[in-house]
mmCIF file of C-alpha atoms in Angstrom:
data_model
loop_
_atom_site.group_PDB
_atom_site.id
_atom_site.type_symbol
_atom_site.label_atom_id
_atom_site.label_comp_id
_atom_site.label_asym_id
_atom_site.label_seq_id
_atom_site.Cartn_x
_atom_site.Cartn_y
_atom_site.Cartn_z
ATOM 1 C CA UNK R 1 0.000 0.000 0.000
ATOM 2 C CA UNK R 2 1.199 3.480 -0.834
ATOM 3 C CA UNK R 3 -0.138 6.757 0.553
ATOM 4 C CA UNK R 4 -1.426 9.863 -1.207
ATOM 5 C CA UNK R 5 -2.463 13.255 0.122
ATOM 6 C CA UNK R 6 -6.081 14.079 -0.766
ATOM 7 C CA UNK R 7 -6.940 17.756 -1.164
ATOM 8 C CA UNK R 8 -10.489 18.776 -0.322
ATOM 9 C CA UNK R 9 -10.211 21.478 2.352
ATOM 10 C CA UNK R 10 -13.323 23.445 3.271
ATOM 11 C CA UNK R 11 -13.102 27.218 3.679
ATOM 12 C CA UNK R 12 -14.901 29.385 6.256
ATOM 13 C CA UNK R 13 -15.207 32.344 3.883
ATOM 14 C CA UNK R 14 -13.465 34.761 1.505
ATOM 15 C CA UNK R 15 -11.220 36.212 4.220
ATOM 16 C CA UNK R 16 -9.820 32.722 4.879
ATOM 17 C CA UNK R 17 -9.256 31.466 1.313
ATOM 18 C CA UNK R 18 -5.648 32.643 1.057
ATOM 19 C CA UNK R 19 -4.717 31.200 4.455
ATOM 20 C CA UNK R 20 -6.296 27.814 3.752
ATOM 21 C CA UNK R 21 -4.609 27.510 0.335
ATOM 22 C CA UNK R 22 -1.211 28.402 1.853
ATOM 23 C CA UNK R 23 -1.733 25.815 4.594
ATOM 24 C CA UNK R 24 -2.597 23.163 2.022
ATOM 25 C CA UNK R 25 0.713 23.666 0.246
ATOM 26 C CA UNK R 26 2.557 23.423 3.546
ATOM 27 C CA UNK R 27 0.745 20.189 4.358
ATOM 28 C CA UNK R 28 1.625 18.808 0.928
ATOM 29 C CA UNK R 29 5.294 19.566 1.481
ATOM 30 C CA UNK R 30 5.109 17.797 4.845
ATOM 31 C CA UNK R 31 3.356 14.828 3.232
ATOM 32 C CA UNK R 32 6.068 14.501 0.594
ATOM 33 C CA UNK R 33 8.743 14.509 3.309
ATOM 34 C CA UNK R 34 6.843 11.659 5.015
ATOM 35 C CA UNK R 35 6.875 9.479 1.913
ATOM 36 C CA UNK R 36 3.453 10.271 0.466
ATOM 37 C CA UNK R 37 3.815 9.676 -3.269
ATOM 38 C CA UNK R 38 0.752 11.362 -4.817
ATOM 39 C CA UNK R 39 -1.463 14.411 -4.513
ATOM 40 C CA UNK R 40 -5.097 13.834 -5.474
ATOM 41 C CA UNK R 41 -7.258 16.833 -6.285
ATOM 42 C CA UNK R 42 -11.031 17.128 -6.375
ATOM 43 C CA UNK R 43 -13.540 19.640 -7.749
ATOM 44 C CA UNK R 44 -16.364 21.452 -5.956
ATOM 45 C CA UNK R 45 -17.767 24.921 -6.582
ATOM 46 C CA UNK R 46 -19.712 27.714 -4.856
ATOM 47 C CA UNK R 47 -20.534 26.222 -1.425
ATOM 48 C CA UNK R 48 -17.266 26.460 0.545
ATOM 49 C CA UNK R 49 -16.864 22.682 0.442
ATOM 50 C CA UNK R 50 -13.604 23.226 -1.446
ATOM 51 C CA UNK R 51 -11.284 26.225 -1.272
ATOM 52 C CA UNK R 52 -9.645 26.091 -4.727
ATOM 53 C CA UNK R 53 -12.548 24.843 -6.942
ATOM 54 C CA UNK R 54 -10.519 24.502 -10.172
ATOM 55 C CA UNK R 55 -8.598 21.192 -10.175
ATOM 56 C CA UNK R 56 -6.497 21.863 -13.271
ATOM 57 C CA UNK R 57 -5.110 25.186 -12.035
ATOM 58 C CA UNK R 58 -4.474 23.674 -8.615
ATOM 59 C CA UNK R 59 -2.746 20.685 -10.203
ATOM 60 C CA UNK R 60 -0.413 22.984 -12.136
ATOM 61 C CA UNK R 61 0.528 24.790 -8.928
ATOM 62 C CA UNK R 62 1.038 21.513 -7.044
ATOM 63 C CA UNK R 63 3.299 20.207 -9.818
ATOM 64 C CA UNK R 64 5.667 23.102 -9.204
ATOM 65 C CA UNK R 65 5.454 23.289 -5.400
ATOM 66 C CA UNK R 66 6.011 19.568 -4.787
ATOM 67 C CA UNK R 67 7.746 18.335 -7.952
ATOM 68 C CA UNK R 68 8.063 14.595 -8.321
ATOM 69 C CA UNK R 69 4.710 13.713 -6.783
ATOM 70 C CA UNK R 70 2.183 11.996 -8.996
ATOM 71 C CA UNK R 71 -0.972 14.079 -9.423
ATOM 72 C CA UNK R 72 -4.458 12.673 -9.847
ATOM 73 C CA UNK R 73 -7.971 14.048 -10.112
ATOM 74 C CA UNK R 74 -10.479 12.487 -7.735
ATOM 75 C CA UNK R 75 -12.400 13.672 -9.556
ATOM 76 C CA UNK R 76 -12.631 16.298 -12.256
ATOM 77 C CA UNK R 77 -16.346 16.907 -12.855
ATOM 78 C CA UNK R 78 -16.093 16.640 -16.615
ATOM 79 C CA UNK R 79 -19.780 17.210 -17.306
ATOM 80 C CA UNK R 80 -19.146 20.858 -16.367
ATOM 81 C CA UNK R 81 -16.268 21.282 -18.831
ATOM 82 C CA UNK R 82 -15.469 21.393 -22.561
ATOM 83 C CA UNK R 83 -13.546 18.303 -23.718
ATOM 84 C CA UNK R 84 -11.089 20.080 -26.029
ATOM 85 C CA UNK R 85 -10.090 22.541 -23.310
ATOM 86 C CA UNK R 86 -9.868 19.657 -20.826
ATOM 87 C CA UNK R 87 -7.625 17.500 -23.041
ATOM 88 C CA UNK R 88 -5.366 20.498 -23.697
ATOM 89 C CA UNK R 89 -5.045 21.176 -19.962
ATOM 90 C CA UNK R 90 -4.403 17.506 -19.160
ATOM 91 C CA UNK R 91 -1.704 17.280 -21.822
ATOM 92 C CA UNK R 92 0.050 20.306 -20.345
ATOM 93 C CA UNK R 93 -0.240 18.856 -16.843
ATOM 94 C CA UNK R 94 1.223 15.588 -18.094
ATOM 95 C CA UNK R 95 4.191 17.583 -19.369
ATOM 96 C CA UNK R 96 4.522 19.516 -16.096
ATOM 97 C CA UNK R 97 4.468 16.304 -14.047
ATOM 98 C CA UNK R 98 6.827 14.468 -16.423
ATOM 99 C CA UNK R 99 4.188 11.878 -17.239
ATOM 100 C CA UNK R 100 2.805 11.458 -13.707
ATOM 101 C CA UNK R 101 -0.801 12.545 -14.226
ATOM 102 C CA UNK R 102 -3.850 10.365 -13.575
ATOM 103 C CA UNK R 103 -7.053 11.824 -15.009
ATOM 104 C CA UNK R 104 -9.860 10.827 -12.658
ATOM 105 C CA UNK R 105 -13.286 11.686 -14.060
ATOM 106 C CA UNK R 106 -16.844 11.716 -12.789
ATOM 107 C CA UNK R 107 -20.195 13.310 -13.522
ATOM 108 C CA UNK R 108 -20.673 15.075 -10.201
ATOM 109 C CA UNK R 109 -24.061 15.395 -8.595
ATOM 110 C CA UNK R 110 -24.285 18.735 -6.805
ATOM 111 C CA UNK R 111 -27.391 20.780 -7.723
ATOM 112 C CA UNK R 112 -25.661 24.099 -6.964
ATOM 113 C CA UNK R 113 -22.821 23.297 -9.355
ATOM 114 C CA UNK R 114 -25.067 22.420 -12.273
ATOM 115 C CA UNK R 115 -27.200 25.504 -11.612
ATOM 116 C CA UNK R 116 -24.073 27.655 -11.448
ATOM 117 C CA UNK R 117 -22.838 26.436 -14.822
ATOM 118 C CA UNK R 118 -26.301 26.659 -16.373
ATOM 119 C CA UNK R 119 -26.510 22.933 -17.104
ATOM 120 C CA UNK R 120 -29.216 20.327 -16.624
ATOM 121 C CA UNK R 121 -28.174 17.910 -13.865
ATOM 122 C CA UNK R 122 -30.475 15.220 -15.276
ATOM 123 C CA UNK R 123 -28.303 15.134 -18.416
ATOM 124 C CA UNK R 124 -25.033 14.690 -16.544
ATOM 125 C CA UNK R 125 -24.405 11.037 -17.473
ATOM 126 C CA UNK R 126 -25.283 11.478 -21.128
ATOM 127 C CA UNK R 127 -23.173 14.623 -21.252
ATOM 128 C CA UNK R 128 -20.212 12.880 -19.599
ATOM 129 C CA UNK R 129 -20.362 9.943 -22.013
ATOM 130 C CA UNK R 130 -20.230 12.262 -25.027
ATOM 131 C CA UNK R 131 -17.444 14.208 -23.307
ATOM 132 C CA UNK R 132 -15.368 11.026 -22.957
ATOM 133 C CA UNK R 133 -16.039 10.081 -26.591
ATOM 134 C CA UNK R 134 -14.614 13.444 -27.629
ATOM 135 C CA UNK R 135 -11.594 12.921 -25.379
ATOM 136 C CA UNK R 136 -10.960 9.585 -27.114
ATOM 137 C CA UNK R 137 -11.051 11.389 -30.438
ATOM 138 C CA UNK R 138 -8.758 14.187 -29.250
ATOM 139 C CA UNK R 139 -6.162 11.841 -27.755
ATOM 140 C CA UNK R 140 -6.154 9.483 -30.737
ATOM 141 C CA UNK R 141 -7.168 11.635 -33.724
ATOM 142 C CA UNK R 142 -7.764 9.827 -37.001
ATOM 143 C CA UNK R 143 -5.710 12.408 -38.893
ATOM 144 C CA UNK R 144 -2.723 14.619 -37.995
ATOM 145 C CA UNK R 145 -4.470 17.475 -39.774
ATOM 146 C CA UNK R 146 -7.394 17.633 -37.359
ATOM 147 C CA UNK R 147 -10.736 16.091 -36.502
ATOM 148 C CA UNK R 148 -14.331 17.049 -35.957
ATOM 149 C CA UNK R 149 -17.274 16.044 -33.805
ATOM 150 C CA UNK R 150 -20.949 16.833 -34.206
ATOM 151 C CA UNK R 151 -22.961 15.674 -31.224
ATOM 152 C CA UNK R 152 -25.773 16.703 -28.935
ATOM 153 C CA UNK R 153 -23.624 18.680 -26.493
ATOM 154 C CA UNK R 154 -20.421 19.398 -28.423
ATOM 155 C CA UNK R 155 -20.085 20.499 -32.040
ATOM 156 C CA UNK R 156 -16.711 21.624 -33.423
ATOM 157 C CA UNK R 157 -13.892 21.176 -35.947
ATOM 158 C CA UNK R 158 -10.235 21.110 -34.861
ATOM 159 C CA UNK R 159 -7.787 22.173 -37.573
ATOM 160 C CA UNK R 160 -4.373 20.923 -36.512
ATOM 161 C CA UNK R 161 -3.514 19.096 -33.296
ATOM 162 C CA UNK R 162 -3.893 19.485 -29.552
ATOM 163 C CA UNK R 163 -0.779 21.236 -28.244
ATOM 164 C CA UNK R 164 1.169 20.158 -26.290
ATOM 165 C CA UNK R 165 1.134 16.396 -26.763
ATOM 166 C CA UNK R 166 1.106 14.395 -23.524
ATOM 167 C CA UNK R 167 4.175 12.498 -22.340
ATOM 168 C CA UNK R 168 2.069 9.385 -21.691
ATOM 169 C CA UNK R 169 0.961 8.055 -25.056
ATOM 170 C CA UNK R 170 -1.623 8.092 -26.378
ATOM 171 C CA UNK R 171 -3.053 9.738 -23.260
ATOM 172 C CA UNK R 172 -2.585 10.206 -19.532
ATOM 173 C CA UNK R 173 -3.933 7.304 -17.521
ATOM 174 C CA UNK R 174 -7.692 7.418 -16.809
ATOM 175 C CA UNK R 175 -9.516 6.642 -13.565
ATOM 176 C CA UNK R 176 -13.252 6.791 -12.946
ATOM 177 C CA UNK R 177 -15.568 7.152 -9.956
ATOM 178 C CA UNK R 178 -18.751 5.172 -10.488
ATOM 179 C CA UNK R 179 -21.091 2.893 -8.564
ATOM 180 C CA UNK R 180 -23.155 0.925 -11.083
ATOM 181 C CA UNK R 181 -22.096 -2.559 -12.225
ATOM 182 C CA UNK R 182 -22.287 -1.646 -15.919
ATOM 183 C CA UNK R 183 -19.954 1.335 -15.605
ATOM 184 C CA UNK R 184 -17.621 -0.526 -13.228
ATOM 185 C CA UNK R 185 -17.287 -3.331 -15.781
ATOM 186 C CA UNK R 186 -16.694 -0.735 -18.501
ATOM 187 C CA UNK R 187 -13.815 0.730 -16.476
ATOM 188 C CA UNK R 188 -12.294 -2.731 -16.152
ATOM 189 C CA UNK R 189 -12.677 -3.457 -19.871
ATOM 190 C CA UNK R 190 -10.912 -0.241 -20.802
ATOM 191 C CA UNK R 191 -8.071 -0.721 -18.345
ATOM 192 C CA UNK R 192 -9.035 2.367 -16.368
ATOM 193 C CA UNK R 193 -8.439 2.635 -12.645
ATOM 194 C CA UNK R 194 -11.321 2.702 -10.176
ATOM 195 C CA UNK R 195 -11.801 5.408 -7.531
ATOM 196 C CA UNK R 196 -13.518 4.021 -4.442
ATOM 197 C CA UNK R 197 -15.559 5.997 -1.918
ATOM 198 C CA UNK R 198 -16.679 5.637 1.704
ATOM 199 C CA UNK R 199 -18.274 2.193 1.592
ATOM 200 C CA UNK R 200 -17.331 -0.659 3.922
ATOM 201 C CA UNK R 201 -14.973 -3.369 2.718
ATOM 202 C CA UNK R 202 -17.873 -5.686 1.745
ATOM 203 C CA UNK R 203 -19.217 -3.106 -0.716
ATOM 204 C CA UNK R 204 -15.715 -2.445 -2.051
ATOM 205 C CA UNK R 205 -15.332 -6.186 -2.697
ATOM 206 C CA UNK R 206 -18.634 -6.219 -4.607
ATOM 207 C CA UNK R 207 -17.428 -3.388 -6.816
ATOM 208 C CA UNK R 208 -14.117 -5.121 -7.455
ATOM 209 C CA UNK R 209 -15.900 -8.285 -8.582
ATOM 210 C CA UNK R 210 -17.481 -6.337 -11.452
ATOM 211 C CA UNK R 211 -14.216 -4.513 -12.125
ATOM 212 C CA UNK R 212 -12.175 -7.682 -12.537
ATOM 213 C CA UNK R 213 -14.954 -9.245 -14.623
ATOM 214 C CA UNK R 214 -14.609 -6.348 -17.049
ATOM 215 C CA UNK R 215 -10.862 -6.950 -17.265
ATOM 216 C CA UNK R 216 -11.438 -10.664 -17.876
ATOM 217 C CA UNK R 217 -14.058 -10.016 -20.559
ATOM 218 C CA UNK R 218 -11.663 -7.695 -22.386
ATOM 219 C CA UNK R 219 -8.747 -10.106 -22.095
ATOM 220 C CA UNK R 220 -6.451 -7.464 -20.608
ATOM 221 C CA UNK R 221 -2.822 -8.462 -20.324
ATOM 222 C CA UNK R 222 -0.736 -8.449 -17.159
ATOM 223 C CA UNK R 223 0.810 -5.029 -17.838
ATOM 224 C CA UNK R 224 -2.563 -3.340 -18.446
ATOM 225 C CA UNK R 225 -4.033 -4.946 -15.330
ATOM 226 C CA UNK R 226 -1.070 -3.896 -13.196
ATOM 227 C CA UNK R 227 -1.288 -0.286 -14.336
ATOM 228 C CA UNK R 228 -5.032 -0.137 -13.713
ATOM 229 C CA UNK R 229 -4.652 -1.661 -10.247
ATOM 230 C CA UNK R 230 -1.695 0.581 -9.368
ATOM 231 C CA UNK R 231 -3.943 3.643 -9.448
ATOM 232 C CA UNK R 232 -7.152 2.055 -8.175
ATOM 233 C CA UNK R 233 -7.569 4.097 -5.036
ATOM 234 C CA UNK R 234 -9.540 4.349 -1.816
ATOM 235 C CA UNK R 235 -10.161 7.696 -0.086
ATOM 236 C CA UNK R 236 -10.646 8.038 3.667
ATOM 237 C CA UNK R 237 -10.815 10.951 6.093
ATOM 238 C CA UNK R 238 -8.274 10.302 8.840
ATOM 239 C CA UNK R 239 -7.675 11.677 12.284
ATOM 240 C CA UNK R 240 -5.111 9.989 14.518
ATOM 241 C CA UNK R 241 -5.693 11.188 18.070
ATOM 242 C CA UNK R 242 -3.176 11.740 20.828
ATOM 243 C CA UNK R 243 -3.021 9.089 23.514
ATOM 244 C CA UNK R 244 -5.844 9.758 25.950
ATOM 245 C CA UNK R 245 -7.510 12.357 23.731
ATOM 246 C CA UNK R 246 -11.310 12.433 23.586
ATOM 247 C CA UNK R 247 -11.345 13.074 19.865
ATOM 248 C CA UNK R 248 -15.129 13.217 19.583
ATOM 249 C CA UNK R 249 -15.159 16.115 22.023
ATOM 250 C CA UNK R 250 -12.072 17.798 20.583
ATOM 251 C CA UNK R 251 -13.413 17.605 17.019
ATOM 252 C CA UNK R 252 -17.022 18.438 17.824
ATOM 253 C CA UNK R 253 -16.989 21.731 15.878
ATOM 254 C CA UNK R 254 -15.018 20.132 13.024
ATOM 255 C CA UNK R 255 -17.526 17.313 12.667
ATOM 256 C CA UNK R 256 -20.492 19.702 12.729
ATOM 257 C CA UNK R 257 -18.849 21.936 10.127
ATOM 258 C CA UNK R 258 -18.081 19.043 7.832
ATOM 259 C CA UNK R 259 -21.602 17.606 8.178
ATOM 260 C CA UNK R 260 -23.153 20.942 7.202
ATOM 261 C CA UNK R 261 -20.733 21.690 4.371
ATOM 262 C CA UNK R 262 -21.124 18.237 2.838
ATOM 263 C CA UNK R 263 -24.900 18.486 3.098
ATOM 264 C CA UNK R 264 -24.905 21.761 1.152
ATOM 265 C CA UNK R 265 -22.364 20.544 -1.410
ATOM 266 C CA UNK R 266 -24.087 17.250 -2.170
ATOM 267 C CA UNK R 267 -27.772 18.142 -1.888
ATOM 268 C CA UNK R 268 -28.059 21.909 -2.221
ATOM 269 C CA UNK R 269 -29.759 22.055 1.207
ATOM 270 C CA UNK R 270 -28.474 24.796 3.501
ATOM 271 C CA UNK R 271 -29.763 23.380 6.732
ATOM 272 C CA UNK R 272 -31.917 20.688 8.323
ATOM 273 C CA UNK R 273 -33.963 20.553 11.522
ATOM 274 C CA UNK R 274 -31.755 19.849 14.521
ATOM 275 C CA UNK R 275 -32.826 16.202 14.869
ATOM 276 C CA UNK R 276 -32.305 15.493 11.161
ATOM 277 C CA UNK R 277 -28.859 17.096 11.249
ATOM 278 C CA UNK R 278 -27.962 14.969 14.257
ATOM 279 C CA UNK R 279 -29.031 11.848 12.352
ATOM 280 C CA UNK R 280 -26.939 12.867 9.359
ATOM 281 C CA UNK R 281 -23.904 13.421 11.558
ATOM 282 C CA UNK R 282 -24.434 10.047 13.254
ATOM 283 C CA UNK R 283 -24.628 8.286 9.882
ATOM 284 C CA UNK R 284 -21.482 10.088 8.730
ATOM 285 C CA UNK R 285 -19.606 8.905 11.816
ATOM 286 C CA UNK R 286 -20.909 5.346 11.521
ATOM 287 C CA UNK R 287 -20.663 4.702 7.782
ATOM 288 C CA UNK R 288 -18.931 7.686 6.212
ATOM 289 C CA UNK R 289 -15.499 8.768 5.161
ATOM 290 C CA UNK R 290 -13.980 9.204 8.617
ATOM 291 C CA UNK R 291 -11.624 6.797 10.385
ATOM 292 C CA UNK R 292 -10.659 8.439 13.675
ATOM 293 C CA UNK R 293 -9.262 7.353 17.021
ATOM 294 C CA UNK R 294 -5.981 6.104 18.386
ATOM 295 C CA UNK R 295 -3.284 4.893 16.023
ATOM 296 C CA UNK R 296 -4.302 1.309 16.828
ATOM 297 C CA UNK R 297 -7.975 2.034 16.105
ATOM 298 C CA UNK R 298 -7.223 3.755 12.791
ATOM 299 C CA UNK R 299 -4.918 0.913 11.789
ATOM 300 C CA UNK R 300 -7.608 -1.684 12.506
ATOM 301 C CA UNK R 301 -10.135 0.267 10.416
ATOM 302 C CA UNK R 302 -7.708 0.341 7.496
ATOM 303 C CA UNK R 303 -6.291 -3.171 7.835
ATOM 304 C CA UNK R 304 -9.043 -4.924 5.767
ATOM 305 C CA UNK R 305 -8.329 -2.674 2.773
ATOM 306 C CA UNK R 306 -4.614 -3.432 2.933
ATOM 307 C CA UNK R 307 -5.454 -7.151 3.163
ATOM 308 C CA UNK R 308 -7.733 -6.736 0.141
ATOM 309 C CA UNK R 309 -4.716 -5.449 -1.771
ATOM 310 C CA UNK R 310 -5.769 -1.821 -2.295
ATOM 311 C CA UNK R 311 -2.578 -0.249 -3.556
ATOM 312 C CA UNK R 312 -3.284 3.455 -3.024
ATOM 313 C CA UNK R 313 -4.849 5.030 0.063
ATOM 314 C CA UNK R 314 -5.862 8.651 -0.456
ATOM 315 C CA UNK R 315 -5.530 10.255 2.979
ATOM 316 C CA UNK R 316 -7.889 13.144 3.708
ATOM 317 C CA UNK R 317 -6.561 14.961 6.782
ATOM 318 C CA UNK R 318 -7.796 18.505 6.148
ATOM 319 C CA UNK R 319 -11.567 18.790 6.579
ATOM 320 C CA UNK R 320 -14.180 20.715 8.549
ATOM 321 C CA UNK R 321 -12.000 23.832 9.088
ATOM 322 C CA UNK R 322 -9.579 21.838 11.236
ATOM 323 C CA UNK R 323 -6.651 23.906 12.494
ATOM 324 C CA UNK R 324 -3.376 23.494 10.609
ATOM 325 C CA UNK R 325 -1.410 22.462 13.689
ATOM 326 C CA UNK R 326 -3.949 19.752 14.508
ATOM 327 C CA UNK R 327 -3.800 18.441 10.928
ATOM 328 C CA UNK R 328 -0.011 18.284 11.021
ATOM 329 C CA UNK R 329 -0.020 16.513 14.371
ATOM 330 C CA UNK R 330 -2.481 13.907 13.076
ATOM 331 C CA UNK R 331 -0.370 13.425 9.937
ATOM 332 C CA UNK R 332 2.737 12.916 12.046
ATOM 333 C CA UNK R 333 1.083 10.282 14.241
ATOM 334 C CA UNK R 334 -0.246 8.528 11.129
ATOM 335 C CA UNK R 335 3.207 8.567 9.564
ATOM 336 C CA UNK R 336 4.921 7.217 12.670
ATOM 337 C CA UNK R 337 2.352 4.746 14.023
ATOM 338 C CA UNK R 338 0.065 3.642 11.201
ATOM 339 C CA UNK R 339 1.818 3.816 7.822
ATOM 340 C CA UNK R 340 4.633 1.362 8.644
ATOM 341 C CA UNK R 341 2.175 -1.255 9.939
ATOM 342 C CA UNK R 342 -0.041 -1.001 6.876
ATOM 343 C CA UNK R 343 2.971 -1.356 4.583
ATOM 344 C CA UNK R 344 3.894 -4.624 6.307
ATOM 345 C CA UNK R 345 0.565 -6.267 5.470
ATOM 346 C CA UNK R 346 0.585 -8.806 2.665
ATOM 347 C CA UNK R 347 -2.607 -8.933 0.550
ATOM 348 C CA UNK R 348 -4.727 -12.031 1.133
ATOM 349 C CA UNK R 349 -5.646 -13.733 -2.124
ATOM 350 C CA UNK R 350 -8.551 -15.502 -0.426
ATOM 351 C CA UNK R 351 -10.169 -12.341 0.973
ATOM 352 C CA UNK R 352 -12.002 -11.023 -2.096
ATOM 353 C CA UNK R 353 -13.821 -14.292 -2.945
ATOM 354 C CA UNK R 354 -14.566 -14.838 0.755
ATOM 355 C CA UNK R 355 -16.141 -11.392 1.123
ATOM 356 C CA UNK R 356 -18.183 -11.863 -2.045
ATOM 357 C CA UNK R 357 -19.420 -15.281 -0.929
ATOM 358 C CA UNK R 358 -20.443 -14.078 2.531
ATOM 359 C CA UNK R 359 -22.140 -10.990 1.091
ATOM 360 C CA UNK R 360 -23.583 -12.497 -2.076
ATOM 361 C CA UNK R 361 -26.592 -10.148 -2.012
ATOM 362 C CA UNK R 362 -24.285 -7.133 -2.365
ATOM 363 C CA UNK R 363 -22.625 -8.605 -5.427
ATOM 364 C CA UNK R 364 -25.817 -9.411 -7.309
ATOM 365 C CA UNK R 365 -27.908 -6.279 -6.890
ATOM 366 C CA UNK R 366 -28.721 -4.357 -10.066
ATOM 367 C CA UNK R 367 -27.162 -1.188 -8.709
ATOM 368 C CA UNK R 368 -24.666 -1.149 -5.875
ATOM 369 C CA UNK R 369 -25.337 1.646 -3.314
#
């Protein structure tokens, strides 16, 4: 297992944006010194759920502040973008990172974001699929003199080529965040990596069953499988507490802030009645992104994913307006007391089929939650 720094810091308001961005770069530099190999960058607009919003501009800055780290999107919300502009930006980023870019894509879901860009959220999947078709065309054009596309959402003619060319040929590596069996199998067939969210290990195993089936159906070779698996990644919020610390009490404001910010970002709802908000927070703590507690407790929460063979853990330390010094202290404890133990774990070849067999209902549903 390797470790990546995941960037999705919330911001209290416009007077704090500069401070939060500066702190993020400092945390990235600390992460690199601790042996974190990647920086993964997400995309959220308008609500304060993310301080930098634009993943491509942030990626360019990261490539220069912490050179040598691989950079990935987790994810770029491509349904909000134009594919020719996106391919051009990704090619330049691939040059800036010396071929260490992973292009993670997704449709997004936030009502406020689609309203802000003047787009119909109900068309997001159809729009994304056409977007990716155009990207295929742009990265592997049929003619060196140009290409054209005439579709429902994009209509253009390119005279010439996309400049610059990427270092990775014919394209930077692709990863996708998706939850339906059909699209998971499609990712496997195409040799794309899979970006995995907050589900328990049983649900992750169900997703991987479809993913590997797609690889098998396509007859992917060992090299293609290894590359896809190398960047198949799991993201988790992490807080490693001091010995004797009551982290639930210490992080009470952080947890409330994150619950409210994520509610607004994902649903467009500003607030809920007190009891409903309490239920949402309880569900977040029980089944959500966060693994918090002592070093031993965090290790035990992460152990099943290391045993499953997940090769990249995206570590989300900065969330809920947490103070920079607290973030750095948690990172240090994770680096000293958790990372080495996870790296010692050997994947269990029997674990995936065992999880699928025990949880057969999760692996056969038409649409995985």
